[in-house]
Amino acid sequence: MANATLTPDARVSSGEFDLPPSAWVEAYRTMVLARAMDERCLSLQRQGRIGFYVPLEGQEAAQVGCALALDPKDWVFPAYRELGVALVRGVPIQELLDQFIGNSGDRLKGRQMPNHYGYRAQNFVVASSPLGTQIPQAVGAALAARRRGDAVVTVAFFGDGSTSTNDFHAGLNFAGVYRSPTIFFCQNNQWAISMPRSHQTMSATLAEKAEAYGFGGVVVDGTDLGQVYRAVATARARALAGDGPTLIEAQVYRFGPHSTSDDPKRYRSDAEVAEWRRRDPLLRTKEEIMKTPGWTEAQDTALWTEARSRIAEAWKAAEGTPPLPPTSFLDDVFSERTPQLEHQRRELLGLLERKVVHE
Amino acid sequence: MANATLTPDARVSSGEFDLPPSAWVEAYRTMVLARAMDERCLSLQRQGRIGFYVPLEGQEAAQVGCALALDPKDWVFPAYRELGVALVRGVPIQELLDQFIGNSGDRLKGRQMPNHYGYRAQNFVVASSPLGTQIPQAVGAALAARRRGDAVVTVAFFGDGSTSTNDFHAGLNFAGVYRSPTIFFCQNNQWAISMPRSHQTMSATLAEKAEAYGFGGVVVDGTDLGQVYRAVATARARALAGDGPTLIEAQVYRFGPHSTSDDPKRYRSDAEVAEWRRRDPLLRTKEEIMKTPGWTEAQDTALWTEARSRIAEAWKAAEGTPPLPPTSFLDDVFSERTPQLEHQRRELLGLLERKVVHE
Amino acid sequence: MTELTLVQAVNRGLAEAMRQDADVLLLGEDIGTNGGVFRATEGLQKEFGAERVIDTPLSECGIVGTAIGMALYGLKPVAEIQFLDFIYPAFDQIVSELSKFRYRSGGQYPCHVVVRAPYGGGIRGGLYHSQSTEAFFCHTAGLKVVIPSTPADAKGLLLTAIHDEDPVMFLEPKRIYRSVTGEVPDGDYRIPFGKARIAREGTDLTLVAYGAMMVPTLAAAERLAEDGLSAEVIDLRTLVPLDEAALLASVEKTGRLVIVHEAARTAGFGAEIAALVAEKALYSLKAPILRVTGYDTPFPYALEHLYLPSEERILDAARQVGRTG
Amino acid sequence: MTELTLVQAVNRGLAEAMRQDADVLLLGEDIGTNGGVFRATEGLQKEFGAERVIDTPLSECGIVGTAIGMALYGLKPVAEIQFLDFIYPAFDQIVSELSKFRYRSGGQYPCHVVVRAPYGGGIRGGLYHSQSTEAFFCHTAGLKVVIPSTPADAKGLLLTAIHDEDPVMFLEPKRIYRSVTGEVPDGDYRIPFGKARIAREGTDLTLVAYGAMMVPTLAAAERLAEDGLSAEVIDLRTLVPLDEAALLASVEKTGRLVIVHEAARTAGFGAEIAALVAEKALYSLKAPILRVTGYDTPFPYALEHLYLPSEERILDAARQVGRTG
Ligand SMILES: Cc1ncc(C[n+]2csc(CCOP(=O)(O)OP(=O)(O)O)c2C)c(N)n1
Ligand SMILES: Cc1ncc(C[n+]2csc(CCOP(=O)(O)OP(=O)(O)O)c2C)c(N)n1
Ligand SMILES: [Mg+2]
Ligand SMILES: [Mg+2]
C-alpha cells in the first residue's frame, strides 16, 4: 500500500484551511512527546511496571494534525490508540500514566486497561475495547449538539479494520440521513492486528465507502501534518455550515506491534516496515520545520530531552501515588448504590476485615 | 421514486440471458397464483382463520423473474415476502397453507408465524423475522458450495430497509473479500413499513452500495419480468465463472400493507399507490403475453379460475388437517432431547393428563 | 385520573416527560408518522415535531448507539425497539457500552438512555415476536430493568425511568397493552424503582411474578382463595434494583414460594429469585420452590398456549406447594 | 499421552478434527498467519491451508453468519471469537439464528456450528477482556454450552463438540490456558456432554464450579480437608446439557452447597443451580446455598483480584456452610 494513489480532495488543497506556520513547532513538540511516551511505556511494560500498552508510532502526524484542526468544544470519540489526540487536547501526561497504573490518581478509578481512557474536561470521551462502537455514538452527540444550537462537531476515530464493524455501517448511515456534523477519521494504518488492509475489504479506498451513505470521503497522506490538518479543518467547516459529515481516510502505518501482546514478525516483513519508516511523520515534520530560519538540531534535541524528562517526572509521581481504595470497584455502577450493591459492599468489607481478601 | 432513473447495466441488455419466450406463460401463471394467494390469504386473515399474512402484491415480476433464472440446485435465502420465489421453486401451496395454520401438515411443525417458512427439498432456506440475518448466511453457503465443487449460487432476498442492518454490511463485505458466488437480490419496494426509501439511506441507489465492497451493483425495473430475469441470469453466470457476487436492486412497489398488522394510509398517499399500480407487474406481463399470437382474454380468465380453485381446494384440505400433537413444540431444540427437555416433556404430559392444560 | 389501557399510559407518560423537559426525545423505527407499530407513540410527532420524535433507519445498532451519544451530550433519549426480539443488533451497544459508560469512566460519563421494548408472548407472534429475555439485561451490571403490569405503573415507572440518571431497560408487556385498563393519574407522578407492589396480601404462600404474568397469577390467587389458600402476590415491578426485602419478608411469612415468568426456565430471572431465597430465607421454607415458566425451547407459534404459564398451571403449582411440607 | 497446556490441547483437538474430516474448517480474526492471539490455532493454516483456516475481516457478525451458512450447507465450521467480550456483534446471529434454525424449520435445517471463545478474568484484561457471560447462552434454548477446565477435557470435549449435531458454545478459560497442564490422550477421543466430572469426592459439602474457577475451588477443598471437612467438588464441564443427576446426588449426600463462578452474581448460572436444588433437593439441605461469584459490577481492571472468587473466598464460604445447620 506504500504506493497507494492519494486522491487529494480539491477542497483540501485550498489555502484557507492551512495549519498556520506558527503552529508547526508546537505540533512537532507534541509529536515528539507522543513518540517519547511510546518509547517509555513500551519499556515500562517490558519491565512489568505497567500491564499493557498500545503504541501509536507512525500515526503521530495524523492524530496531531487532526486534533489541531478541532476546537476545544468539539467532542472526540477515540479508540485506544489516540495518544496524540489526547495530548493536543491537553490531557496531562500525569493523568495518562496514573491511568496506565490504575492508581488512586486515575480519574477512571482503575476500571480499564492502559490506553482505554477518557477525560470529560477535555471532551475526550472514554474509549472502550469493542471496535467501532464509538462511531454511532459520535453521530448521536453531534445531533445533540446541533439540537442545543452549539457550534460543535464530533470526531470518531477508528482504524481500517473497524470499517468492517456493524457500528461503522450504522453510524455512517445515520450520519448521512441526519446530516450530522461529524467527522469520521479513519487511520488506515494498513493492519488490523495481522489482517492487512488489502484483505479487510475489497473497496479501492476506505474513503469511498462514504458514498454508500450519500456523503463524501477523502484520502489524505496521514504522514503529512499539513495535509491532514487541511482535510479536517475543511470537513469541520463543512459540518458546521450544515453540509454534513465527511469520512477522512488518513493513510499511515503502524510501525510497532499492535500492542504489547502482539508480535508483528509473525505476519509482516521487515522490508515493508522499513519502506514506511522512510515516511516517518516525525522526520517529515522535522524536515518542514528545519526550513524555518533559525531552527537548529540543538532545538530538536532539546525537545526530546524535555519530553523524556517530563515523562520521567510524571512516572515517578505515578508510581508514588497510592493504590485505589479496595471497595472502589463497587462504585459508579449506578448513580447511587442499589441495595444489592450496598449488600455486596458490606460483604467485601467483611472479607477485608476478616482478612479473607487483601487490598 | 416512481420516476427514479433506472440504470440498466450494459451486461444486462445482452441477449444471451433472455427469458425464453416459451417461459413467459408459465411465469405469468405463477404470478397469477401468487396474486390469488394474496387475495385469499388477506381475506382468511380478516376472517380470523389465519393469524397473520404478508402480501407480495406488486413484487411478483421481481420474484418470479429472479427465481426463474436460478437452478434448482441453487440455494435461496428468503425473507418473509418471497411467495413468488417459493412457487417457482415448486413449494406446493398445500405446504404453504398448512404452514399458515400451523397444523400437523406443516413441515415446520407450527413453530413460526405465517410466511416464515422454508423447505429443504426446494433449497428454500427457512426464513426468520430478524431482518438481514440471511445475508451473511447466504455468503457462507456459497463458500461451502464452492468448497464442495458444486456449481451452485446462493441468493439472499431482502428489502430496501434491510440494507441498513448490520448483516447487510457484514455479508456484502465477506462476499467481496472471498468473491463468493452470491447474488444479493434487494427488492426495493420503496417502503420499510412506514419509512420511505428516501429516508432509509442517502445513497442515490441501493445498488451502488456494492461498490463499497468492491463489486458491482445493478438497478433493474422490478416490474419488468424480462429485465429482472436477465440481470439475475447474468449475475449467476458471473458468479459461477468466478467473477464474484452482484447486488441487484429491483425497483418495485408494495401495493398492499406491510402485513395484515399494518395500515399504510397512516404514512403514504393513495396517489402514490395509484401511480405505481399503473406499472402493475401482472398487467405488464400480461401485455407482453397478449402479443403472443393466439393468446386470448379467455385464457387469462382461465388462469385466474385455475389459481383460485387450486387454492380453495388446498385450503379445504389444510383446514381439515388435524392440529399438531401437543408435546411437539418440545422437539427439535436439539438433535436429541436433553435430560432437561425430557423432564419438561414429562411435566407437560402430566399437565395434559391431569387436564391442567389442554391441547 | 383517567381510565387508560397500558399502551395509552405509556403514551401519556412519554408525552408528559416531553412536555416537562425539552431534552427528552424519542427515536426508533416507525414511531413518528406511523405512531409506532403498537401506537405507543401515536400523536407525539404531531405534538413535538420530527426533531423530537425521530423515525430512524432500520438499525437497532444505530438507534441505541445514537441514543448513547445524545445522552452523553446531555439529552434524555428514549429509544424504542420495535419488539424485544429485535434488540440483538443493538446488544453490543447495550451490554458493552450503555451499561458500562459510567463505570468505565470512573463516573465521568453518566449515560442515561431509556430503552423501551414490547416483550412477551400470547399474541400469536411465534419465535420472533414473543420472547421474554429480561434475564440477559438483569445479568448485565449497570442496567436497570423495569417491567410494569398496570397502566398506572406503566406511566409512573416510565416517568421515573426518564428522570433517572442511569440506563433503564423498560420492557412493556405487549400482551396486555390493550387488555388491561385502569385508572391512571393525570400529570406527573413517579413510582420509585426497587419497590415491589404487593398486589394481594396473603399468608399461606407467596406468588412472585411481573409484567403480563400478573394477570394469570392474580387469577390463580383468586382461585386459591376459593380453596381456602391465602396467597400473597408480589409484582416485582423492577427486577434491577430488586426489592429483596419485600420478597424475603413475604417468604418468611408464608414459607412457600412459586415464581412465575414466561421466559424459558433455565437461567431465567426466576432462578435468581429462588437462589436468593435459598440463601437468605432457607430456614423459612416449608416446601420446595417451584417455577412456572416457559419451557426450554424457542418460543413456538401454534402451541403457544401450552408454552406460556397459564392460570391453571400456576394454580397447579401453588396447590402442590400449598399441600407440601 | 502427552503433557500439554490447555491451549495446546485445544490446538490438538482442532488439528485432530481437521485431519479426520475435510468438512471441518476454522474461521476467525487473526487465526491464520498469526495463529490466533492466544496461539490456539498455531500451525493450523500451514497444515490445512488458507481455505480451511480462514482469516476474516473484523466482523463477528460476519464470522458467525458465514459459519451458519456453511453449516447449513453441510460443512462443520468452528468459529473463533477473539475474546468472549467481543461476541456481541454476533449476538443476533447466535441468539436469533444459530440456536433456532433446527427448531424453526421443524428439524429440516440442523445448524451445527462450534463457536469457540476465550472467556474470563485474571489476566489483567479489564472490562473487555475478562467477562464471563455464559449465562446468556445457557438461557438461550438451542445452544449447548461447554466449559473445560483441564487439557484432557478441553481436547475431548472439543472433539465431541465438533462431531455433535447441534450448535455449541465452547468457552475456554483463558486464565488457565498455559498455567494448567496435564496428560492428554493422543488421537481421537470424546468426552460426552452432560456428564459432570467429580473432581474430588467428599461427604460434608458440595462445591460446584467450572472452567478457570476449578483451580481455586480444588485448592479450597484441599484446605478444607486440613480442617477435617470433606468437600465433594463437581466440575460441570457442560452447563447445557446439565448433569442434574450428579449435582442432586451430591447435594443429597452432603446437604451443603457452595457454587462458584466468576460471572456477576445476579442471574448468573449459579442461580440456576441453586434454583434446581431448592426445587429438587430442598429437604436434603442443611444450610443455605451460598454463591461465591464476581460482584454485580462490570469487570474492573486494577482491583480484579478483589472481584474474582479466590481460594480464600471459597474457603470462607465453605466454612460458613460447613458450620451451619
Ligand atoms: C468487536 C471487536 N472484535 C475484535 C477485537 C479485537 N481487536 C482489538 S484491536 C483489533 C484490530 C483493530 O484494527 P483497526 O481497526 O485497523 O485499528 P488499529 O488497531 O490498527 O489501530 C482487533 C481485532 C475488538 N477489540 N473488538
Ligand atoms: C432487526 C429487525 N428490526 C425490526 C424488525 C421489524 N420489521 C419487520 S419488517 C420491517 C421493515 C422491513 O423493510 P424492508 O427491508 O424494506 O422489507 P419489506 O418489508 O419492505 O419487504 C421492520 C422494521 C425486524 N423484523 N427485524
Ligand atoms: Mg489498523
Ligand atoms: Mg421495503
GROMACS .gro file of C-alpha atoms in nm, chain B residues 136-344:
model
  209
  495PRO     CA    1  -2.408  -1.343   0.556
  496GLN     CA    2  -2.562  -1.689   0.579
  497ALA     CA    3  -2.608  -1.690   0.204
  498VAL     CA    4  -2.242  -1.597   0.169
  499GLY     CA    5  -2.137  -1.885   0.392
  500ALA     CA    6  -2.347  -2.134   0.199
  501ALA     CA    7  -2.200  -2.010  -0.128
  502LEU     CA    8  -1.848  -2.056   0.004
  503ALA     CA    9  -1.938  -2.404   0.123
  504ALA     CA   10  -2.079  -2.491  -0.218
  505ARG     CA   11  -1.765  -2.367  -0.387
  506ARG     CA   12  -1.553  -2.566  -0.146
  507ARG     CA   13  -1.753  -2.877  -0.234
  508GLY     CA   14  -1.704  -2.801  -0.603
  509ASP     CA   15  -2.078  -2.762  -0.661
  510ALA     CA   16  -2.191  -2.530  -0.941
  511VAL     CA   17  -2.430  -2.358  -0.708
  512VAL     CA   18  -2.505  -1.996  -0.637
  513THR     CA   19  -2.690  -1.865  -0.338
  514VAL     CA   20  -2.935  -1.579  -0.342
  515ALA     CA   21  -3.015  -1.359  -0.046
  516PHE     CA   22  -3.350  -1.181  -0.066
  517PHE     CA   23  -3.411  -0.868   0.134
  518GLY     CA   24  -3.578  -0.531   0.117
  519ASP     CA   25  -3.466  -0.171   0.093
  520GLY     CA   26  -3.490  -0.124   0.469
  521SER     CA   27  -3.271  -0.424   0.532
  522THR     CA   28  -2.975  -0.256   0.363
  523SER     CA   29  -2.936  -0.065   0.690
  524THR     CA   30  -2.883  -0.376   0.900
  525ASN     CA   31  -2.557  -0.494   1.050
  526ASP     CA   32  -2.581  -0.814   0.850
  527PHE     CA   33  -2.602  -0.639   0.514
  528HIS     CA   34  -2.266  -0.478   0.582
  529ALA     CA   35  -2.105  -0.794   0.714
  530GLY     CA   36  -2.247  -1.014   0.441
  531LEU     CA   37  -2.153  -0.794   0.148
  532ASN     CA   38  -1.808  -0.731   0.287
  533PHE     CA   39  -1.736  -1.101   0.330
  534ALA     CA   40  -1.874  -1.169  -0.015
  535GLY     CA   41  -1.639  -0.912  -0.163
  536VAL     CA   42  -1.336  -1.041   0.023
  537TYR     CA   43  -1.396  -1.407  -0.064
  538ARG     CA   44  -1.559  -1.343  -0.405
  539SER     CA   45  -1.844  -1.565  -0.305
  540PRO     CA   46  -2.086  -1.686  -0.573
  541THR     CA   47  -2.376  -1.499  -0.420
  542ILE     CA   48  -2.649  -1.279  -0.560
  543PHE     CA   49  -2.786  -1.013  -0.330
  544PHE     CA   50  -3.136  -0.953  -0.452
  545CYS     CA   51  -3.277  -0.641  -0.297
  546GLN     CA   52  -3.642  -0.573  -0.365
  547ASN     CA   53  -3.662  -0.203  -0.316
  548ASN     CA   54  -4.037  -0.174  -0.267
  549GLN     CA   55  -3.990   0.189  -0.160
  550TRP     CA   56  -4.101   0.133   0.198
  551ALA     CA   57  -3.980  -0.033   0.515
  552ILE     CA   58  -4.312  -0.035   0.695
  553SER     CA   59  -4.359   0.344   0.725
  554MET     CA   60  -4.004   0.452   0.641
  555PRO     CA   61  -3.970   0.564   0.279
  556ARG     CA   62  -3.666   0.460   0.081
  557SER     CA   63  -3.563   0.824   0.059
  558HIS     CA   64  -3.506   0.841   0.435
  559GLN     CA   65  -3.359   0.496   0.479
  560THR     CA   66  -3.022   0.595   0.343
  561MET     CA   67  -2.876   0.879   0.143
  562SER     CA   68  -2.709   0.687  -0.136
  563ALA     CA   69  -2.861   0.765  -0.473
  564THR     CA   70  -2.934   0.399  -0.540
  565LEU     CA   71  -2.911   0.094  -0.320
  566ALA     CA   72  -2.725  -0.092  -0.590
  567GLU     CA   73  -2.427   0.139  -0.569
  568LYS     CA   74  -2.365   0.027  -0.212
  569ALA     CA   75  -2.195  -0.276  -0.366
  570GLU     CA   76  -1.902  -0.057  -0.465
  571ALA     CA   77  -1.813  -0.010  -0.102
  572TYR     CA   78  -1.742  -0.383  -0.102
  573GLY     CA   79  -1.552  -0.396  -0.427
  574PHE     CA   80  -1.809  -0.548  -0.656
  575GLY     CA   81  -2.084  -0.435  -0.889
  576GLY     CA   82  -2.444  -0.341  -0.835
  577VAL     CA   83  -2.720  -0.303  -1.089
  578VAL     CA   84  -3.059  -0.138  -1.077
  579VAL     CA   85  -3.340  -0.306  -1.264
  580ASP     CA   86  -3.704  -0.228  -1.317
  581GLY     CA   87  -3.855  -0.494  -1.097
  582THR     CA   88  -4.191  -0.470  -1.265
  583ASP     CA   89  -4.031  -0.594  -1.586
  584LEU     CA   90  -4.006  -0.972  -1.579
  585GLY     CA   91  -3.759  -0.994  -1.865
  586GLN     CA   92  -3.525  -0.733  -1.725
  587VAL     CA   93  -3.512  -0.899  -1.386
  588TYR     CA   94  -3.452  -1.239  -1.539
  589ARG     CA   95  -3.165  -1.106  -1.749
  590ALA     CA   96  -2.998  -0.935  -1.458
  591VAL     CA   97  -3.015  -1.242  -1.238
  592ALA     CA   98  -2.911  -1.483  -1.511
  593THR     CA   99  -2.613  -1.260  -1.586
  594ALA     CA  100  -2.516  -1.233  -1.221
  595ARG     CA  101  -2.549  -1.608  -1.184
  596ALA     CA  102  -2.323  -1.677  -1.481
  597ARG     CA  103  -2.067  -1.435  -1.346
  598ALA     CA  104  -2.081  -1.592  -1.002
  599LEU     CA  105  -2.024  -1.939  -1.141
  600ALA     CA  106  -1.744  -1.812  -1.361
  601GLY     CA  107  -1.563  -1.696  -1.050
  602ASP     CA  108  -1.636  -1.328  -1.107
  603GLY     CA  109  -1.786  -1.286  -0.764
  604PRO     CA  110  -2.107  -1.150  -0.621
  605THR     CA  111  -2.356  -0.897  -0.757
  606LEU     CA  112  -2.601  -0.673  -0.580
  607ILE     CA  113  -2.923  -0.634  -0.774
  608GLU     CA  114  -3.169  -0.365  -0.679
  609ALA     CA  115  -3.509  -0.444  -0.823
  610GLN     CA  116  -3.724  -0.135  -0.804
  611VAL     CA  117  -4.078  -0.232  -0.723
  612TYR     CA  118  -4.364  -0.112  -0.507
  613ARG     CA  119  -4.551  -0.276  -0.228
  614PHE     CA  120  -4.914  -0.221  -0.332
  615GLY     CA  121  -5.065  -0.354  -0.012
  616PRO     CA  122  -4.996  -0.310   0.356
  617HIS     CA  123  -4.663  -0.419   0.501
  618SER     CA  124  -4.854  -0.702   0.666
  619THR     CA  125  -5.202  -0.756   0.797
  620SER     CA  126  -5.096  -0.565   1.109
  621ASP     CA  127  -5.021  -0.252   0.909
  622ASP     CA  128  -5.232   0.039   0.787
  623PRO     CA  129  -5.041   0.213   0.506
  624LYS     CA  130  -5.289   0.501   0.496
  625ARG     CA  131  -5.112   0.634   0.802
  626TYR     CA  132  -4.796   0.710   0.611
  627ARG     CA  133  -4.847   0.723   0.234
  628SER     CA  134  -5.085   0.870  -0.017
  629ASP     CA  135  -5.333   0.691  -0.238
  630ALA     CA  136  -5.197   0.889  -0.529
  631GLU     CA  137  -4.854   0.736  -0.488
  632VAL     CA  138  -5.004   0.388  -0.482
  633ALA     CA  139  -5.216   0.462  -0.785
  634GLU     CA  140  -4.920   0.584  -0.985
  635TRP     CA  141  -4.728   0.266  -0.919
  636ARG     CA  142  -5.031   0.050  -0.985
  637ARG     CA  143  -5.011   0.165  -1.343
  638ARG     CA  144  -4.691  -0.036  -1.356
  639ASP     CA  145  -4.853  -0.343  -1.205
  640PRO     CA  146  -4.619  -0.628  -1.298
  641LEU     CA  147  -4.913  -0.855  -1.377
  642LEU     CA  148  -5.054  -0.607  -1.625
  643ARG     CA  149  -4.715  -0.555  -1.783
  644THR     CA  150  -4.651  -0.925  -1.813
  645LYS     CA  151  -4.997  -0.987  -1.949
  646GLU     CA  152  -4.944  -0.718  -2.211
  647GLU     CA  153  -4.631  -0.897  -2.325
  648ILE     CA  154  -4.812  -1.226  -2.344
  649MET     CA  155  -5.105  -1.077  -2.528
  650LYS     CA  156  -4.856  -1.016  -2.809
  651THR     CA  157  -4.820  -1.393  -2.844
  652PRO     CA  158  -5.035  -1.500  -3.139
  653GLY     CA  159  -5.336  -1.698  -3.025
  654TRP     CA  160  -5.338  -1.581  -2.663
  655THR     CA  161  -5.685  -1.469  -2.556
  656GLU     CA  162  -5.856  -1.297  -2.265
  657ALA     CA  163  -6.035  -1.625  -2.201
  658GLN     CA  164  -5.705  -1.797  -2.138
  659ASP     CA  165  -5.623  -1.525  -1.890
  660THR     CA  166  -5.952  -1.575  -1.711
  661ALA     CA  167  -5.888  -1.947  -1.706
  662LEU     CA  168  -5.556  -1.890  -1.532
  663TRP     CA  169  -5.729  -1.697  -1.258
  664THR     CA  170  -6.002  -1.955  -1.218
  665GLU     CA  171  -5.748  -2.232  -1.201
  666ALA     CA  172  -5.542  -2.047  -0.943
  667ARG     CA  173  -5.838  -1.970  -0.723
  668SER     CA  174  -5.972  -2.320  -0.732
  669ARG     CA  175  -5.633  -2.476  -0.656
  670ILE     CA  176  -5.608  -2.250  -0.353
  671ALA     CA  177  -5.963  -2.321  -0.242
  672GLU     CA  178  -5.900  -2.692  -0.261
  673ALA     CA  179  -5.573  -2.673  -0.072
  674TRP     CA  180  -5.730  -2.453   0.191
  675LYS     CA  181  -6.008  -2.703   0.244
  676ALA     CA  182  -5.752  -2.976   0.298
  677ALA     CA  183  -5.549  -2.754   0.530
  678GLU     CA  184  -5.848  -2.674   0.745
  679GLY     CA  185  -5.932  -3.041   0.763
  680THR     CA  186  -5.584  -3.140   0.876
  681PRO     CA  187  -5.559  -3.217   1.247
  682PRO     CA  188  -5.364  -2.997   1.483
  683LEU     CA  189  -5.012  -3.076   1.594
  684PRO     CA  190  -4.957  -3.318   1.880
  685PRO     CA  191  -4.935  -3.108   2.196
  686THR     CA  192  -4.585  -3.205   2.303
  687SER     CA  193  -4.442  -3.144   1.956
  688PHE     CA  194  -4.326  -2.795   2.050
  689LEU     CA  195  -4.067  -2.959   2.273
  690ASP     CA  196  -3.899  -3.133   1.979
  691ASP     CA  197  -3.615  -3.014   1.754
  692VAL     CA  198  -3.448  -2.793   2.011
  693PHE     CA  199  -3.153  -3.029   1.976
  694SER     CA  200  -3.092  -3.339   1.769
  695GLU     CA  201  -3.180  -3.539   2.079
  696ARG     CA  202  -3.372  -3.435   2.384
  697THR     CA  203  -3.151  -3.333   2.675
  698PRO     CA  204  -3.245  -3.468   3.019
  699GLN     CA  205  -3.387  -3.124   3.100
  700LEU     CA  206  -3.613  -3.129   2.796
  701GLU     CA  207  -3.711  -3.487   2.862
  702HIS     CA  208  -3.805  -3.382   3.211
  703GLN     CA  209  -4.005  -3.088   3.082
   0.00000   0.00000   0.00000
